[in-house]
GROMACS .gro file of C-alpha atoms in nm:
model
  493
    1UNK     CA    1   1.720  -0.991  -0.205
    2UNK     CA    2   1.447  -1.260  -0.206
    3UNK     CA    3   1.269  -1.103   0.093
    4UNK     CA    4   1.215  -0.784  -0.105
    5UNK     CA    5   0.949  -0.966  -0.309
    6UNK     CA    6   0.695  -0.928  -0.030
    7UNK     CA    7   0.774  -0.559   0.023
    8UNK     CA    8   0.525  -0.426  -0.241
    9UNK     CA    9   0.253  -0.598  -0.036
   10UNK     CA   10   0.384  -0.520   0.312
   11UNK     CA   11   0.463  -0.151   0.257
   12UNK     CA   12   0.108  -0.043   0.160
   13UNK     CA   13  -0.044  -0.289   0.412
   14UNK     CA   14   0.153  -0.144   0.703
   15UNK     CA   15   0.105   0.212   0.578
   16UNK     CA   16  -0.270   0.152   0.548
   17UNK     CA   17  -0.293   0.020   0.902
   18UNK     CA   18  -0.094   0.314   1.033
   19UNK     CA   19  -0.312   0.558   0.842
   20UNK     CA   20  -0.629   0.407   0.987
   21UNK     CA   21  -0.490   0.461   1.337
   22UNK     CA   22  -0.381   0.822   1.276
   23UNK     CA   23  -0.594   1.109   1.399
   24UNK     CA   24  -0.820   1.216   1.112
   25UNK     CA   25  -0.764   1.586   1.171
   26UNK     CA   26  -0.392   1.552   1.106
   27UNK     CA   27  -0.430   1.572   0.729
   28UNK     CA   28  -0.074   1.680   0.665
   29UNK     CA   29   0.071   1.376   0.846
   30UNK     CA   30  -0.166   1.141   0.662
   31UNK     CA   31  -0.064   1.284   0.326
   32UNK     CA   32   0.307   1.256   0.397
   33UNK     CA   33   0.264   0.901   0.527
   34UNK     CA   34   0.084   0.797   0.208
   35UNK     CA   35   0.334   0.970  -0.020
   36UNK     CA   36   0.629   0.821   0.168
   37UNK     CA   37   0.478   0.474   0.127
   38UNK     CA   38   0.435   0.534  -0.247
   39UNK     CA   39   0.798   0.649  -0.282
   40UNK     CA   40   0.918   0.345  -0.088
   41UNK     CA   41   0.708   0.117  -0.310
   42UNK     CA   42   0.854   0.283  -0.620
   43UNK     CA   43   1.212   0.229  -0.499
   44UNK     CA   44   1.140  -0.136  -0.417
   45UNK     CA   45   0.970  -0.186  -0.756
   46UNK     CA   46   1.283  -0.059  -0.934
   47UNK     CA   47   1.498  -0.300  -0.729
   48UNK     CA   48   1.268  -0.590  -0.815
   49UNK     CA   49   1.284  -0.509  -1.187
   50UNK     CA   50   1.664  -0.512  -1.166
   51UNK     CA   51   1.649  -0.844  -0.984
   52UNK     CA   52   1.414  -1.005  -1.236
   53UNK     CA   53   1.564  -0.869  -1.555
   54UNK     CA   54   1.843  -1.125  -1.591
   55UNK     CA   55   1.573  -1.388  -1.641
   56UNK     CA   56   1.584  -1.532  -1.290
   57UNK     CA   57   1.243  -1.631  -1.153
   58UNK     CA   58   1.246  -1.587  -0.775
   59UNK     CA   59   1.003  -1.774  -0.552
   60UNK     CA   60   0.921  -1.651  -0.201
   61UNK     CA   61   0.776  -1.924   0.021
   62UNK     CA   62   0.563  -1.782   0.301
   63UNK     CA   63   0.627  -1.977   0.620
   64UNK     CA   64   0.897  -2.167   0.427
   65UNK     CA   65   0.637  -2.421   0.313
   66UNK     CA   66   0.726  -2.586  -0.015
   67UNK     CA   67   0.500  -2.545  -0.317
   68UNK     CA   68   0.240  -2.662  -0.401
   69UNK     CA   69   0.133  -2.696  -0.036
   70UNK     CA   70   0.246  -2.353   0.082
   71UNK     CA   71   0.164  -2.003  -0.037
   72UNK     CA   72   0.421  -1.859  -0.277
   73UNK     CA   73   0.492  -1.523  -0.433
   74UNK     CA   74   0.664  -1.538  -0.770
   75UNK     CA   75   0.876  -1.264  -0.923
   76UNK     CA   76   0.943  -1.284  -1.295
   77UNK     CA   77   0.980  -1.014  -1.556
   78UNK     CA   78   0.606  -0.969  -1.608
   79UNK     CA   79   0.514  -0.939  -1.240
   80UNK     CA   80   0.808  -0.704  -1.179
   81UNK     CA   81   0.700  -0.485  -1.472
   82UNK     CA   82   0.341  -0.463  -1.349
   83UNK     CA   83   0.446  -0.380  -0.993
   84UNK     CA   84   0.668  -0.103  -1.129
   85UNK     CA   85   0.384   0.033  -1.346
   86UNK     CA   86   0.156   0.039  -1.041
   87UNK     CA   87   0.414   0.231  -0.837
   88UNK     CA   88   0.479   0.480  -1.118
   89UNK     CA   89   0.105   0.544  -1.150
   90UNK     CA   90   0.025   0.561  -0.778
   91UNK     CA   91   0.266   0.841  -0.683
   92UNK     CA   92   0.132   1.120  -0.911
   93UNK     CA   93  -0.226   0.999  -0.852
   94UNK     CA   94  -0.178   1.044  -0.477
   95UNK     CA   95  -0.006   1.382  -0.524
   96UNK     CA   96  -0.313   1.500  -0.715
   97UNK     CA   97  -0.556   1.358  -0.460
   98UNK     CA   98  -0.361   1.522  -0.177
   99UNK     CA   99  -0.445   1.865  -0.314
  100UNK     CA  100  -0.784   1.850  -0.145
  101UNK     CA  101  -0.981   1.558  -0.283
  102UNK     CA  102  -0.858   1.336   0.000
  103UNK     CA  103  -1.054   1.548   0.251
  104UNK     CA  104  -1.393   1.478   0.091
  105UNK     CA  105  -1.439   1.162   0.296
  106UNK     CA  106  -1.291   0.949   0.571
  107UNK     CA  107  -0.994   0.711   0.546
  108UNK     CA  108  -0.899   0.799   0.190
  109UNK     CA  109  -0.527   0.740   0.236
  110UNK     CA  110  -0.574   0.410   0.416
  111UNK     CA  111  -0.803   0.282   0.140
  112UNK     CA  112  -0.558   0.403  -0.125
  113UNK     CA  113  -0.278   0.197   0.032
  114UNK     CA  114  -0.495  -0.113   0.070
  115UNK     CA  115  -0.585  -0.078  -0.297
  116UNK     CA  116  -0.214  -0.083  -0.384
  117UNK     CA  117  -0.164  -0.384  -0.159
  118UNK     CA  118  -0.433  -0.577  -0.346
  119UNK     CA  119  -0.304  -0.480  -0.690
  120UNK     CA  120   0.057  -0.571  -0.610
  121UNK     CA  121  -0.050  -0.896  -0.445
  122UNK     CA  122  -0.249  -0.996  -0.753
  123UNK     CA  123   0.058  -0.941  -0.971
  124UNK     CA  124   0.295  -1.135  -0.743
  125UNK     CA  125   0.092  -1.430  -0.619
  126UNK     CA  126   0.159  -1.778  -0.755
  127UNK     CA  127  -0.165  -1.924  -0.619
  128UNK     CA  128  -0.518  -1.898  -0.762
  129UNK     CA  129  -0.688  -1.879  -0.423
  130UNK     CA  130  -0.462  -1.596  -0.313
  131UNK     CA  131  -0.533  -1.427  -0.644
  132UNK     CA  132  -0.897  -1.434  -0.530
  133UNK     CA  133  -0.795  -1.297  -0.188
  134UNK     CA  134  -0.599  -1.008  -0.337
  135UNK     CA  135  -0.884  -0.940  -0.581
  136UNK     CA  136  -1.111  -0.903  -0.281
  137UNK     CA  137  -0.866  -0.673  -0.101
  138UNK     CA  138  -0.836  -0.438  -0.397
  139UNK     CA  139  -1.210  -0.452  -0.465
  140UNK     CA  140  -1.312  -0.374  -0.106
  141UNK     CA  141  -1.074  -0.078  -0.105
  142UNK     CA  142  -1.199   0.032  -0.447
  143UNK     CA  143  -1.560   0.027  -0.323
  144UNK     CA  144  -1.469   0.288  -0.061
  145UNK     CA  145  -1.262   0.490  -0.306
  146UNK     CA  146  -1.533   0.486  -0.573
  147UNK     CA  147  -1.781   0.630  -0.321
  148UNK     CA  148  -1.530   0.878  -0.178
  149UNK     CA  149  -1.673   1.229  -0.198
  150UNK     CA  150  -2.033   1.106  -0.181
  151UNK     CA  151  -2.303   1.246  -0.411
  152UNK     CA  152  -2.595   1.061  -0.579
  153UNK     CA  153  -2.404   1.006  -0.906
  154UNK     CA  154  -2.115   0.835  -0.727
  155UNK     CA  155  -2.348   0.625  -0.511
  156UNK     CA  156  -2.546   0.502  -0.813
  157UNK     CA  157  -2.236   0.417  -1.017
  158UNK     CA  158  -2.066   0.266  -0.714
  159UNK     CA  159  -2.366   0.045  -0.639
  160UNK     CA  160  -2.359  -0.109  -0.987
  161UNK     CA  161  -1.985  -0.161  -0.952
  162UNK     CA  162  -2.021  -0.331  -0.612
  163UNK     CA  163  -2.307  -0.563  -0.716
  164UNK     CA  164  -2.140  -0.682  -1.037
  165UNK     CA  165  -1.811  -0.748  -0.866
  166UNK     CA  166  -1.980  -0.938  -0.583
  167UNK     CA  167  -2.134  -1.164  -0.847
  168UNK     CA  168  -1.789  -1.200  -1.002
  169UNK     CA  169  -1.644  -1.298  -0.666
  170UNK     CA  170  -1.905  -1.571  -0.628
  171UNK     CA  171  -1.825  -1.709  -0.974
  172UNK     CA  172  -1.454  -1.697  -0.894
  173UNK     CA  173  -1.508  -1.910  -0.582
  174UNK     CA  174  -1.716  -2.157  -0.782
  175UNK     CA  175  -1.439  -2.185  -1.042
  176UNK     CA  176  -1.177  -2.239  -0.772
  177UNK     CA  177  -1.388  -2.517  -0.618
  178UNK     CA  178  -1.411  -2.694  -0.953
  179UNK     CA  179  -1.039  -2.655  -1.016
  180UNK     CA  180  -0.948  -2.791  -0.673
  181UNK     CA  181  -1.197  -3.074  -0.707
  182UNK     CA  182  -1.050  -3.188  -1.039
  183UNK     CA  183  -0.677  -3.121  -0.992
  184UNK     CA  184  -0.634  -3.117  -0.614
  185UNK     CA  185  -0.435  -2.794  -0.623
  186UNK     CA  186  -0.470  -2.418  -0.660
  187UNK     CA  187  -0.101  -2.344  -0.707
  188UNK     CA  188  -0.074  -2.202  -1.060
  189UNK     CA  189   0.236  -2.399  -1.159
  190UNK     CA  190   0.104  -2.726  -1.013
  191UNK     CA  191  -0.234  -2.663  -1.176
  192UNK     CA  192  -0.061  -2.614  -1.513
  193UNK     CA  193   0.106  -2.957  -1.477
  194UNK     CA  194  -0.191  -3.155  -1.343
  195UNK     CA  195  -0.446  -3.009  -1.583
  196UNK     CA  196  -0.271  -3.175  -1.877
  197UNK     CA  197  -0.337  -3.524  -1.738
  198UNK     CA  198  -0.714  -3.486  -1.688
  199UNK     CA  199  -0.957  -3.692  -1.895
  200UNK     CA  200  -1.326  -3.768  -1.905
  201UNK     CA  201  -1.563  -3.588  -1.668
  202UNK     CA  202  -1.274  -3.422  -1.482
  203UNK     CA  203  -1.159  -3.261  -1.806
  204UNK     CA  204  -1.514  -3.141  -1.875
  205UNK     CA  205  -1.543  -2.989  -1.527
  206UNK     CA  206  -1.209  -2.817  -1.571
  207UNK     CA  207  -1.325  -2.665  -1.899
  208UNK     CA  208  -1.629  -2.526  -1.718
  209UNK     CA  209  -1.405  -2.389  -1.442
  210UNK     CA  210  -1.172  -2.220  -1.688
  211UNK     CA  211  -1.461  -2.062  -1.878
  212UNK     CA  212  -1.586  -1.927  -1.543
  213UNK     CA  213  -1.239  -1.784  -1.484
  214UNK     CA  214  -1.251  -1.608  -1.821
  215UNK     CA  215  -1.590  -1.458  -1.723
  216UNK     CA  216  -1.450  -1.334  -1.391
  217UNK     CA  217  -1.131  -1.196  -1.545
  218UNK     CA  218  -1.338  -1.043  -1.826
  219UNK     CA  219  -1.547  -0.864  -1.563
  220UNK     CA  220  -1.234  -0.731  -1.394
  221UNK     CA  221  -1.093  -0.624  -1.730
  222UNK     CA  222  -1.427  -0.467  -1.841
  223UNK     CA  223  -1.476  -0.687  -2.145
  224UNK     CA  224  -1.809  -0.696  -2.333
  225UNK     CA  225  -2.078  -0.757  -2.212
  226UNK     CA  226  -1.939  -0.691  -1.864
  227UNK     CA  227  -1.797  -0.343  -1.915
  228UNK     CA  228  -2.110  -0.131  -1.861
  229UNK     CA  229  -2.022  -0.061  -1.499
  230UNK     CA  230  -1.691   0.104  -1.588
  231UNK     CA  231  -1.775   0.438  -1.758
  232UNK     CA  232  -2.007   0.559  -1.481
  233UNK     CA  233  -1.784   0.430  -1.198
  234UNK     CA  234  -1.463   0.580  -1.338
  235UNK     CA  235  -1.618   0.909  -1.452
  236UNK     CA  236  -1.797   0.947  -1.119
  237UNK     CA  237  -1.489   0.887  -0.902
  238UNK     CA  238  -1.261   1.167  -0.785
  239UNK     CA  239  -0.974   1.233  -1.026
  240UNK     CA  240  -0.693   1.074  -0.824
  241UNK     CA  241  -0.901   0.760  -0.772
  242UNK     CA  242  -0.995   0.740  -1.141
  243UNK     CA  243  -0.627   0.772  -1.233
  244UNK     CA  244  -0.539   0.479  -1.005
  245UNK     CA  245  -0.835   0.283  -1.142
  246UNK     CA  246  -0.672   0.304  -1.487
  247UNK     CA  247  -0.464   0.000  -1.389
  248UNK     CA  248  -0.757  -0.197  -1.246
  249UNK     CA  249  -0.864  -0.330  -1.586
  250UNK     CA  250  -0.505  -0.435  -1.648
  251UNK     CA  251  -0.523  -0.664  -1.343
  252UNK     CA  252  -0.791  -0.864  -1.524
  253UNK     CA  253  -0.587  -0.869  -1.844
  254UNK     CA  254  -0.281  -0.979  -1.646
  255UNK     CA  255  -0.479  -1.267  -1.494
  256UNK     CA  256  -0.596  -1.383  -1.838
  257UNK     CA  257  -0.242  -1.361  -1.974
  258UNK     CA  258  -0.083  -1.539  -1.677
  259UNK     CA  259  -0.324  -1.831  -1.663
  260UNK     CA  260  -0.352  -1.874  -2.041
  261UNK     CA  261   0.023  -1.880  -2.109
  262UNK     CA  262   0.101  -2.095  -1.806
  263UNK     CA  263  -0.164  -2.366  -1.833
  264UNK     CA  264  -0.326  -2.344  -2.176
  265UNK     CA  265  -0.048  -2.267  -2.421
  266UNK     CA  266  -0.014  -2.636  -2.516
  267UNK     CA  267  -0.171  -2.973  -2.445
  268UNK     CA  268  -0.535  -3.085  -2.456
  269UNK     CA  269  -0.663  -2.751  -2.327
  270UNK     CA  270  -0.459  -2.533  -2.562
  271UNK     CA  271  -0.647  -2.222  -2.670
  272UNK     CA  272  -0.944  -2.292  -2.442
  273UNK     CA  273  -1.184  -1.998  -2.472
  274UNK     CA  274  -0.945  -1.810  -2.701
  275UNK     CA  275  -1.190  -1.767  -2.988
  276UNK     CA  276  -1.461  -1.640  -2.753
  277UNK     CA  277  -1.217  -1.387  -2.605
  278UNK     CA  278  -1.124  -1.276  -2.958
  279UNK     CA  279  -1.481  -1.197  -3.062
  280UNK     CA  280  -1.574  -1.042  -2.728
  281UNK     CA  281  -1.268  -0.819  -2.746
  282UNK     CA  282  -1.360  -0.700  -3.096
  283UNK     CA  283  -1.715  -0.623  -2.983
  284UNK     CA  284  -1.572  -0.437  -2.683
  285UNK     CA  285  -1.359  -0.231  -2.919
  286UNK     CA  286  -1.660  -0.151  -3.138
  287UNK     CA  287  -1.880  -0.059  -2.841
  288UNK     CA  288  -1.608   0.165  -2.700
  289UNK     CA  289  -1.603   0.353  -3.032
  290UNK     CA  290  -1.976   0.422  -2.998
  291UNK     CA  291  -1.935   0.517  -2.633
  292UNK     CA  292  -1.654   0.765  -2.684
  293UNK     CA  293  -1.842   0.937  -2.967
  294UNK     CA  294  -2.160   0.965  -2.761
  295UNK     CA  295  -1.997   1.078  -2.435
  296UNK     CA  296  -2.140   1.396  -2.284
  297UNK     CA  297  -1.856   1.454  -2.038
  298UNK     CA  298  -1.481   1.450  -2.088
  299UNK     CA  299  -1.433   1.205  -1.799
  300UNK     CA  300  -1.686   0.967  -1.957
  301UNK     CA  301  -1.502   0.986  -2.289
  302UNK     CA  302  -1.177   0.899  -2.112
  303UNK     CA  303  -1.348   0.604  -1.942
  304UNK     CA  304  -1.453   0.471  -2.283
  305UNK     CA  305  -1.094   0.514  -2.400
  306UNK     CA  306  -0.998   0.279  -2.115
  307UNK     CA  307  -1.254   0.028  -2.247
  308UNK     CA  308  -1.110   0.078  -2.595
  309UNK     CA  309  -0.762  -0.012  -2.469
  310UNK     CA  310  -0.905  -0.325  -2.304
  311UNK     CA  311  -1.060  -0.440  -2.631
  312UNK     CA  312  -0.736  -0.372  -2.815
  313UNK     CA  313  -0.522  -0.564  -2.567
  314UNK     CA  314  -0.747  -0.867  -2.522
  315UNK     CA  315  -0.795  -0.899  -2.899
  316UNK     CA  316  -0.418  -0.889  -2.944
  317UNK     CA  317  -0.365  -1.159  -2.682
  318UNK     CA  318  -0.648  -1.374  -2.819
  319UNK     CA  319  -0.507  -1.352  -3.172
  320UNK     CA  320  -0.243  -1.602  -3.060
  321UNK     CA  321   0.050  -1.428  -3.229
  322UNK     CA  322   0.360  -1.472  -3.013
  323UNK     CA  323   0.531  -1.174  -3.178
  324UNK     CA  324   0.241  -0.946  -3.076
  325UNK     CA  325   0.290  -0.995  -2.704
  326UNK     CA  326   0.584  -0.753  -2.674
  327UNK     CA  327   0.408  -0.462  -2.851
  328UNK     CA  328   0.094  -0.542  -2.649
  329UNK     CA  329   0.285  -0.496  -2.322
  330UNK     CA  330   0.429  -0.167  -2.452
  331UNK     CA  331   0.076  -0.052  -2.542
  332UNK     CA  332  -0.054  -0.164  -2.201
  333UNK     CA  333   0.195   0.063  -2.025
  334UNK     CA  334   0.120   0.354  -2.258
  335UNK     CA  335  -0.259   0.331  -2.233
  336UNK     CA  336  -0.254   0.303  -1.853
  337UNK     CA  337  -0.040   0.613  -1.803
  338UNK     CA  338  -0.210   0.832  -2.066
  339UNK     CA  339  -0.565   0.747  -1.959
  340UNK     CA  340  -0.467   0.823  -1.598
  341UNK     CA  341  -0.327   1.161  -1.708
  342UNK     CA  342  -0.648   1.234  -1.900
  343UNK     CA  343  -0.862   1.166  -1.591
  344UNK     CA  344  -0.657   1.425  -1.402
  345UNK     CA  345  -0.682   1.669  -1.692
  346UNK     CA  346  -1.059   1.623  -1.708
  347UNK     CA  347  -1.080   1.724  -1.343
  348UNK     CA  348  -0.862   2.032  -1.400
  349UNK     CA  349  -1.088   2.134  -1.688
  350UNK     CA  350  -1.398   2.085  -1.472
  351UNK     CA  351  -1.248   2.297  -1.194
  352UNK     CA  352  -1.154   2.569  -1.439
  353UNK     CA  353  -1.504   2.593  -1.590
  354UNK     CA  354  -1.700   2.630  -1.268
  355UNK     CA  355  -2.054   2.490  -1.254
  356UNK     CA  356  -2.045   2.363  -1.613
  357UNK     CA  357  -1.769   2.120  -1.519
  358UNK     CA  358  -1.636   1.888  -1.789
  359UNK     CA  359  -1.964   1.864  -1.979
  360UNK     CA  360  -1.904   1.885  -2.352
  361UNK     CA  361  -2.112   2.198  -2.405
  362UNK     CA  362  -2.018   2.559  -2.466
  363UNK     CA  363  -1.929   2.728  -2.138
  364UNK     CA  364  -1.714   2.992  -1.973
  365UNK     CA  365  -1.346   3.024  -2.052
  366UNK     CA  366  -1.118   2.800  -1.846
  367UNK     CA  367  -0.890   2.967  -1.597
  368UNK     CA  368  -0.536   2.868  -1.697
  369UNK     CA  369  -0.678   2.739  -2.023
  370UNK     CA  370  -0.361   2.801  -2.223
  371UNK     CA  371  -0.155   2.550  -2.028
  372UNK     CA  372  -0.440   2.304  -2.003
  373UNK     CA  373  -0.511   2.318  -2.375
  374UNK     CA  374  -0.148   2.235  -2.452
  375UNK     CA  375  -0.149   1.942  -2.210
  376UNK     CA  376  -0.481   1.822  -2.354
  377UNK     CA  377  -0.343   1.842  -2.708
  378UNK     CA  378  -0.043   1.627  -2.614
  379UNK     CA  379  -0.260   1.376  -2.427
  380UNK     CA  380  -0.508   1.354  -2.716
  381UNK     CA  381  -0.233   1.286  -2.969
  382UNK     CA  382  -0.089   1.017  -2.744
  383UNK     CA  383  -0.415   0.840  -2.662
  384UNK     CA  384  -0.548   0.819  -3.019
  385UNK     CA  385  -0.216   0.693  -3.154
  386UNK     CA  386  -0.086   0.978  -3.369
  387UNK     CA  387   0.288   1.026  -3.429
  388UNK     CA  388   0.531   1.091  -3.277
  389UNK     CA  389   0.415   0.982  -2.930
  390UNK     CA  390   0.401   0.639  -2.770
  391UNK     CA  391   0.045   0.556  -2.878
  392UNK     CA  392   0.151   0.560  -3.242
  393UNK     CA  393   0.447   0.332  -3.176
  394UNK     CA  394   0.234   0.088  -2.978
  395UNK     CA  395  -0.038   0.067  -3.241
  396UNK     CA  396   0.209   0.026  -3.526
  397UNK     CA  397   0.365  -0.262  -3.333
  398UNK     CA  398   0.023  -0.426  -3.296
  399UNK     CA  399  -0.066  -0.378  -3.663
  400UNK     CA  400   0.266  -0.526  -3.773
  401UNK     CA  401   0.225  -0.840  -3.565
  402UNK     CA  402  -0.150  -0.914  -3.588
  403UNK     CA  403  -0.236  -0.973  -3.951
  404UNK     CA  404  -0.612  -1.019  -3.915
  405UNK     CA  405  -0.794  -0.768  -4.142
  406UNK     CA  406  -1.090  -0.733  -3.904
  407UNK     CA  407  -0.855  -0.638  -3.620
  408UNK     CA  408  -0.681  -0.388  -3.847
  409UNK     CA  409  -1.011  -0.231  -3.950
  410UNK     CA  410  -1.146  -0.201  -3.596
  411UNK     CA  411  -0.820  -0.070  -3.452
  412UNK     CA  412  -0.795   0.199  -3.719
  413UNK     CA  413  -1.164   0.289  -3.681
  414UNK     CA  414  -1.114   0.309  -3.305
  415UNK     CA  415  -0.826   0.550  -3.359
  416UNK     CA  416  -1.043   0.762  -3.587
  417UNK     CA  417  -1.330   0.763  -3.336
  418UNK     CA  418  -1.089   0.862  -3.061
  419UNK     CA  419  -0.953   1.142  -3.277
  420UNK     CA  420  -1.303   1.272  -3.354
  421UNK     CA  421  -1.405   1.255  -2.988
  422UNK     CA  422  -1.092   1.430  -2.861
  423UNK     CA  423  -1.115   1.696  -3.136
  424UNK     CA  424  -1.476   1.765  -3.046
  425UNK     CA  425  -1.393   1.779  -2.676
  426UNK     CA  426  -1.096   2.010  -2.729
  427UNK     CA  427  -1.280   2.252  -2.955
  428UNK     CA  428  -1.584   2.260  -2.725
  429UNK     CA  429  -1.392   2.305  -2.402
  430UNK     CA  430  -1.123   2.547  -2.513
  431UNK     CA  431  -1.269   2.740  -2.810
  432UNK     CA  432  -1.648   2.761  -2.765
  433UNK     CA  433  -1.637   2.995  -2.469
  434UNK     CA  434  -1.924   3.216  -2.356
  435UNK     CA  435  -1.770   3.449  -2.101
  436UNK     CA  436  -1.552   3.470  -1.794
  437UNK     CA  437  -1.519   3.166  -1.572
  438UNK     CA  438  -1.599   3.144  -1.205
  439UNK     CA  439  -1.381   2.835  -1.179
  440UNK     CA  440  -1.048   2.768  -1.013
  441UNK     CA  441  -0.701   2.815  -1.156
  442UNK     CA  442  -0.499   2.489  -1.163
  443UNK     CA  443  -0.250   2.461  -0.879
  444UNK     CA  444   0.114   2.376  -0.938
  445UNK     CA  445   0.092   2.045  -0.757
  446UNK     CA  446  -0.204   1.932  -0.968
  447UNK     CA  447  -0.022   2.032  -1.286
  448UNK     CA  448   0.290   1.852  -1.164
  449UNK     CA  449   0.094   1.530  -1.119
  450UNK     CA  450  -0.041   1.555  -1.476
  451UNK     CA  451   0.305   1.632  -1.615
  452UNK     CA  452   0.458   1.336  -1.434
  453UNK     CA  453   0.221   1.099  -1.613
  454UNK     CA  454   0.197   1.279  -1.945
  455UNK     CA  455   0.573   1.329  -1.970
  456UNK     CA  456   0.625   0.954  -1.981
  457UNK     CA  457   0.471   0.935  -2.331
  458UNK     CA  458   0.753   1.127  -2.505
  459UNK     CA  459   1.001   0.934  -2.288
  460UNK     CA  460   0.850   0.609  -2.416
  461UNK     CA  461   0.877   0.744  -2.772
  462UNK     CA  462   1.240   0.850  -2.741
  463UNK     CA  463   1.337   0.519  -2.581
  464UNK     CA  464   1.094   0.311  -2.787
  465UNK     CA  465   1.347   0.063  -2.923
  466UNK     CA  466   1.499  -0.044  -2.587
  467UNK     CA  467   1.154  -0.046  -2.427
  468UNK     CA  468   1.017  -0.270  -2.702
  469UNK     CA  469   1.319  -0.496  -2.657
  470UNK     CA  470   1.245  -0.512  -2.284
  471UNK     CA  471   0.880  -0.591  -2.356
  472UNK     CA  472   0.998  -0.861  -2.596
  473UNK     CA  473   1.214  -1.010  -2.320
  474UNK     CA  474   0.910  -1.020  -2.089
  475UNK     CA  475   0.708  -1.192  -2.363
  476UNK     CA  476   0.984  -1.444  -2.432
  477UNK     CA  477   0.997  -1.553  -2.068
  478UNK     CA  478   0.617  -1.562  -2.046
  479UNK     CA  479   0.594  -1.786  -2.352
  480UNK     CA  480   0.828  -2.039  -2.188
  481UNK     CA  481   0.601  -2.157  -1.906
  482UNK     CA  482   0.830  -2.445  -1.810
  483UNK     CA  483   1.072  -2.190  -1.661
  484UNK     CA  484   0.800  -2.067  -1.423
  485UNK     CA  485   0.685  -2.420  -1.338
  486UNK     CA  486   1.039  -2.539  -1.271
  487UNK     CA  487   1.116  -2.238  -1.051
  488UNK     CA  488   0.804  -2.290  -0.839
  489UNK     CA  489   0.792  -2.667  -0.813
  490UNK     CA  490   1.162  -2.749  -0.846
  491UNK     CA  491   1.221  -3.122  -0.859
  492UNK     CA  492   0.850  -3.190  -0.822
  493UNK     CA  493   0.776  -3.052  -1.169
   0.00000   0.00000   0.00000
């Protein structure tokens, strides 16, 4: 079973190469190739979760080179969970995109698969340099996807996204150079061991390197003041792409969580940068509240809800409460799936209203508005955290485990702002109608994609207790970094 670890990287990589070689006019073949790759990735992700869930940490040595000298992929409960979440998200996102959005530009399906390759690689790698490599893979693919469909709005938003992430890539390389210069390694487990022995100027340089890492990961996660690129880029992308992008911020959060718990949970560098992350996360949460209330389009409001989830999650992690990690992982899954569903819903609303699109102004009645209004109502309840859906359960778990009154106040205010914004959007889009629409009726396949994502919220509510127990098991393993270090380095640890 150990060779299956590389499958979430190989499947989209091979599918992407095949899609680039296919004749562009054969749209049907390209769609089926992409969907088949997503189904295969989903099956493999389920197998990997089963493999990891007994607590075994599996290390895959590329070229059979021993760590820390060789490249390794590491499968533990957290990486398996994130790979599964990616696969669950990608399939309905691609179904939606295959209803016509994929034909708005060249090589959509190939870029989509390379994006999945980069995301899965970032979750599985045990090496900081290869984390950089997979970041670059997913970012290069995301540049093409963000601009897919063309248009001045997409180009402008995409340009900001590209420039900021290029700067982030440069800072990442600088941080890696400092880390290698001080510790002599980029293997995460080996770095966690050697960092504890540094003193003097080497320790100072490492602190600088780690703070640079937090800046880079904060940019990927869209943390204040580096989140301004996200609303325009996500709202301007086609719906299927925006839905997939819902997990992009979680890659940055995953990187913060992995490095912090592995190397900086104890020792002389314990809690390095934690207080700064705490305050930046709270400011992110506050700014997202202002953004969602001031949004003029439904897609923009959803993008600010993504930023809101980032602030919530990073603040929870930076609070340093071990008991909060399980509910945070539950909330991470919930927010990713629901925000992705809302991006698809925003596009259905825009199609149903004709030229007015998803602008939050009075406009023509939406074709198929009855079904869409029901789906929007369910999604709104879930995303703002009202009972009985998964958002409520996740937020209650966070409030029970993080006792800080400022966090409580901001989280509750954020929920209220989200409720006001979604209520305003719903009443404007579905009630304030001014005549018949010239828009399009939602197709069954598009509705199916929305239902696949949205239906997971009640599933997460019904099975909340076992899911929270599973999230707790992931947190327990993550908070025992010696297990990871021993699995990777073996007798060298």
